[in-house]
Amino acid sequence: MENLVFGIRGMSCASCAARIERTLRKLDGVVQANVSLPAEKLYVTYDGAELEPEDIKQAVIKTGFQVAEKPLSEAGAVDEDRIRKEKEVRVLRIKFIVSAVLCVPLFYIAMAPMMPFITLPVPGIIDMTEHPLRFALIQLILAIPIVAAGYKFYTVGFMAMLRRSPNMDSLIAIGTSAAFAYSMYNTLLIAQGAEHAVHSLYFETAGVIITLILLGKTLEAVTKGKTSEAMKKLLGLAPKTAVIMLSDGNIGADGSGAVGTEVEIPIDEVEIGDIVVVKPGAKIPVDGRITSGHSAVDESMLTGESMPVDKHEGDLVYAATINTTGMFRFRAEKVGSDTALAQIIKLVEDAQGSKAPIAAIGDKVSAYFVPAACLIAIIAGIGWFIAERDIGFSLSAFIAVLVIACPCALGLATPTAIMVGTGKGAENGILIKSGEALEIAHRIDTIVFDKTGTITEGKPAVTDVIAFNDYTQEQLILYAASAEKGSEHPLGQAIVACASDREVELLPAEHFYSITGRGIEAVVKGTAVLAGNMKLMEERGISFDTVYGLANPELAVGDTKSGAGNAARMSSGADFASSLADEGKTPMYVAFDGKPAGIAAVADVIKPGSKAAIDVLRGMGVTVTMITGDNKKTAAAIARQVGIDSIISEVLPHDKSEEVRKLQDKGLKIAMVGDGINDAPALTQADVGIAIGSGTDVAIESADIVLMRSDLMDVPTAILLSKRTITNIKQNLFWAFLYNSTLIPVAAGVLHIFGGPMLNPMLAAGAMGLSSVSVLMNALRLKRFKMHRNSRPGARHGSEYIDRL
């Protein structure tokens, strides 16, 4: 299956979008077709063996719309699309200004003689009583340029009617044409001497309606641009040029340029393998790996993390991130559409092009709305003509119904909110892959967290150091780490990492020997060091039953008030080990020259912010469950530390999805949060799968939401963003439905039947324009959504995830 994104021109309302979708879904080979009205984009999934992109373009053109020359995924197409939209806003603004300048005198001349309680001056040369023909002709002269400014309403609207699928433009075209044509007819009557026809001129109605619609269209175009600001920011991040080092493989075709010379080239010409030079303050042009130099790189535009990341030789760097201090060179590894930025943009575009289930309501209504409005307008016009015998009165009702019935607000209600919501998430490192995921997330009542790599860091670290007899913690770490330096075991590497964190300079070790399943032994500075589990100590006859003279009972790492710390004066090493095990930690026994020296506890430490995120979720009323393959004791210890009451432990990797299904069978809406390959089936099984950005490719591909910052605080943030977005959509739909269901009967004259007023067509035009703008403005309120963030130093970045894009 292949995916394409095309720009669509000429859509005016939801019925236009629905017509394109219906047409394409009838084509053999089209799997899915979604049209985003606010973004003016077509998203198609199709079988490349049955269809060509050109076939899709021609199908759209036959429905009466224009298609971009090339898919928006191709180089340069996005810039062309942006330039076109900016030009469109400028043209609309000019048309509105011209129309408004002419509309003011037109409205004044037409309405001044009609004011019942006030006399407004009108030049005698065009007085309607003395010079009725001049009065009519001056209005005609002023109205013609206004109608010309809105010519697209007529060309598009009448063509849509000929294709038997009327749209918003059709409603405007019919209404204003009726008013203009009737006024022209009466002008001819005046010219023939029927001066009474001067009271039946409606040029100002056509002029004011078109002017107000142009105002609404201009405001709508400007506001639509704001709904996609997040995308514009992402698209604008990539630099246009790159500085590369010339080599034998990329010197000029004519042999120009010396090897090693720095040259600036367009970004599109950078190739994989090129050595790119990045100076302080410059943007990184493509993805690659540093070959020389070091610096701190600001990756906030991709990960949402504000702190710059230190980069050294061998580290990955990403397109559009900013080099802050040093200068370095890197080898290009991903260019063009393969860069992390390009892939993120594609994910966001896919999400904005997808439709949430709630959008189906608006789509179904919009499909039948315009034909129904035309029928209601005809019935109202004929009915009032029969009742009043006044064609002007019936024409007013006919026009008012057509203008007020435009389903623009209905069509914009859902996609605009989804665009702003997904864009806001992307700005802050939360990638929501579809509108469906965005909608379902707000109904989540239970979240299942994987333990390793999700709640915890996923790698062992030293948490406690307890020295026995006459040894100090510093000695214990120095000698144990020096001995473990040659070990490949994760527990040994944790000891070495602890020494590195404390800036301990290790000593050379001799006679290193690894004892499988037990531990290691080595000689460090003449001292025989033995480090491993209790079985190793028992085999060597070293007893930890009784220890004396604790040199430093406080814990070196972690909480001094933990169980092991409180047991610091106990005389049995086994008691220390038991207390540590109760906390889910693995004790490593250390002996020097055959005597007990201490215990180093190693555990998979909890990520900073995990407990805070779980507290927030519980405060939101969400049930939190932890699932893990670890034993019950270790799982319980971790759960206790982060505040989780519900635990599913000792679960085999392939059984995680089954456990999620069991929870779903109870009627719960489940979100699964994980990072490993073994989490992928569960992520797919869950109603919403949430992948940690530092996780595996498979987990990320299986998920509906990706947290690029690897910060669990983004889990409640994603749910809250979903709630706000869906609330916004419901508000939009409510006001759009209320607007149409209330004002259409008013325009048709229901109130007038009981002695109330009729809705003036000019007021109808203003109300129609304001309804669309109000929906867009309401959607823009989502831009003020505040993200939950941990204010902790050293927060993990989403670089691991970016590399997978």
PDB file of C-alpha atoms in Angstrom, residues 451 458-465 476-477 479-501 506 512 514-520 530-537 580 584-590 599-605 630 634:
ATOM      1  CA  LYS A 451       7.984  -1.924  34.413  1.00  0.00           C
ATOM      2  CA  GLY A 458      15.831  -0.340  32.255  1.00  0.00           C
ATOM      3  CA  LYS A 459      19.444  -0.753  33.338  1.00  0.00           C
ATOM      4  CA  PRO A 460      20.912  -1.649  36.742  1.00  0.00           C
ATOM      5  CA  ALA A 461      22.501   1.018  38.928  1.00  0.00           C
ATOM      6  CA  VAL A 462      24.066   1.007  42.384  1.00  0.00           C
ATOM      7  CA  THR A 463      21.514   2.200  44.934  1.00  0.00           C
ATOM      8  CA  ASP A 464      23.164   1.392  48.276  1.00  0.00           C
ATOM      9  CA  VAL A 465      26.729   0.873  49.476  1.00  0.00           C
ATOM     10  CA  LEU A 476      34.596  -0.630  48.840  1.00  0.00           C
ATOM     11  CA  ILE A 477      33.718   1.209  45.628  1.00  0.00           C
ATOM     12  CA  TYR A 479      38.439  -1.898  44.933  1.00  0.00           C
ATOM     13  CA  ALA A 480      35.178  -3.488  43.765  1.00  0.00           C
ATOM     14  CA  ALA A 481      34.973  -1.282  40.657  1.00  0.00           C
ATOM     15  CA  SER A 482      38.647  -1.832  39.830  1.00  0.00           C
ATOM     16  CA  ALA A 483      38.079  -5.580  40.000  1.00  0.00           C
ATOM     17  CA  GLU A 484      34.826  -5.424  38.002  1.00  0.00           C
ATOM     18  CA  LYS A 485      36.313  -3.286  35.228  1.00  0.00           C
ATOM     19  CA  GLY A 486      36.995  -6.384  33.171  1.00  0.00           C
ATOM     20  CA  SER A 487      33.512  -7.831  33.736  1.00  0.00           C
ATOM     21  CA  GLU A 488      30.777  -7.775  31.142  1.00  0.00           C
ATOM     22  CA  HIS A 489      28.040  -8.601  33.643  1.00  0.00           C
ATOM     23  CA  PRO A 490      25.432  -5.803  34.050  1.00  0.00           C
ATOM     24  CA  LEU A 491      25.867  -5.805  37.851  1.00  0.00           C
ATOM     25  CA  GLY A 492      29.616  -5.389  37.501  1.00  0.00           C
ATOM     26  CA  GLN A 493      29.156  -2.608  34.967  1.00  0.00           C
ATOM     27  CA  ALA A 494      26.809  -0.879  37.431  1.00  0.00           C
ATOM     28  CA  ILE A 495      29.596  -0.852  40.057  1.00  0.00           C
ATOM     29  CA  VAL A 496      32.034   0.619  37.502  1.00  0.00           C
ATOM     30  CA  ALA A 497      29.453   3.263  36.509  1.00  0.00           C
ATOM     31  CA  CYS A 498      28.996   4.182  40.181  1.00  0.00           C
ATOM     32  CA  ALA A 499      32.743   4.771  40.520  1.00  0.00           C
ATOM     33  CA  SER A 500      32.722   6.871  37.360  1.00  0.00           C
ATOM     34  CA  ASP A 501      29.867   9.007  38.685  1.00  0.00           C
ATOM     35  CA  LEU A 506      40.329   2.995  39.211  1.00  0.00           C
ATOM     36  CA  PHE A 512      40.975 -11.296  36.851  1.00  0.00           C
ATOM     37  CA  SER A 514      34.995 -14.557  35.995  1.00  0.00           C
ATOM     38  CA  ILE A 515      33.133 -17.276  37.871  1.00  0.00           C
ATOM     39  CA  THR A 516      30.011 -18.136  35.846  1.00  0.00           C
ATOM     40  CA  GLY A 517      26.807 -17.696  37.802  1.00  0.00           C
ATOM     41  CA  ARG A 518      28.679 -16.583  40.908  1.00  0.00           C
ATOM     42  CA  GLY A 519      30.771 -13.432  40.400  1.00  0.00           C
ATOM     43  CA  ILE A 520      34.417 -12.421  39.853  1.00  0.00           C
ATOM     44  CA  LEU A 530      35.983 -11.296  45.633  1.00  0.00           C
ATOM     45  CA  ALA A 531      32.607  -9.932  44.464  1.00  0.00           C
ATOM     46  CA  GLY A 532      29.452 -11.899  43.768  1.00  0.00           C
ATOM     47  CA  ASN A 533      26.431 -13.605  45.267  1.00  0.00           C
ATOM     48  CA  MET A 534      26.088 -15.437  48.575  1.00  0.00           C
ATOM     49  CA  LYS A 535      26.769 -18.808  46.930  1.00  0.00           C
ATOM     50  CA  LEU A 536      30.226 -17.589  45.947  1.00  0.00           C
ATOM     51  CA  MET A 537      30.947 -16.426  49.495  1.00  0.00           C
ATOM     52  CA  LEU A 580      17.595  -4.725  50.411  1.00  0.00           C
ATOM     53  CA  GLY A 584      13.568  -5.060  45.019  1.00  0.00           C
ATOM     54  CA  LYS A 585      17.353  -4.696  45.054  1.00  0.00           C
ATOM     55  CA  THR A 586      20.006  -7.292  44.307  1.00  0.00           C
ATOM     56  CA  PRO A 587      22.791  -7.494  46.921  1.00  0.00           C
ATOM     57  CA  MET A 588      26.361  -8.005  45.696  1.00  0.00           C
ATOM     58  CA  TYR A 589      28.674  -9.251  48.433  1.00  0.00           C
ATOM     59  CA  VAL A 590      32.269  -7.999  48.472  1.00  0.00           C
ATOM     60  CA  ILE A 599      27.459  -5.077  50.285  1.00  0.00           C
ATOM     61  CA  ALA A 600      26.685  -3.087  47.157  1.00  0.00           C
ATOM     62  CA  ALA A 601      22.995  -3.130  46.256  1.00  0.00           C
ATOM     63  CA  VAL A 602      22.101  -2.942  42.582  1.00  0.00           C
ATOM     64  CA  ALA A 603      18.648  -2.332  41.157  1.00  0.00           C
ATOM     65  CA  ASP A 604      16.830  -1.117  38.093  1.00  0.00           C
ATOM     66  CA  VAL A 605      16.209   2.379  39.433  1.00  0.00           C
ATOM     67  CA  ASP A 630       9.740  -9.958  37.391  1.00  0.00           C
ATOM     68  CA  THR A 634      10.614  -7.209  43.149  1.00  0.00           C
TER      69      THR A 634
END
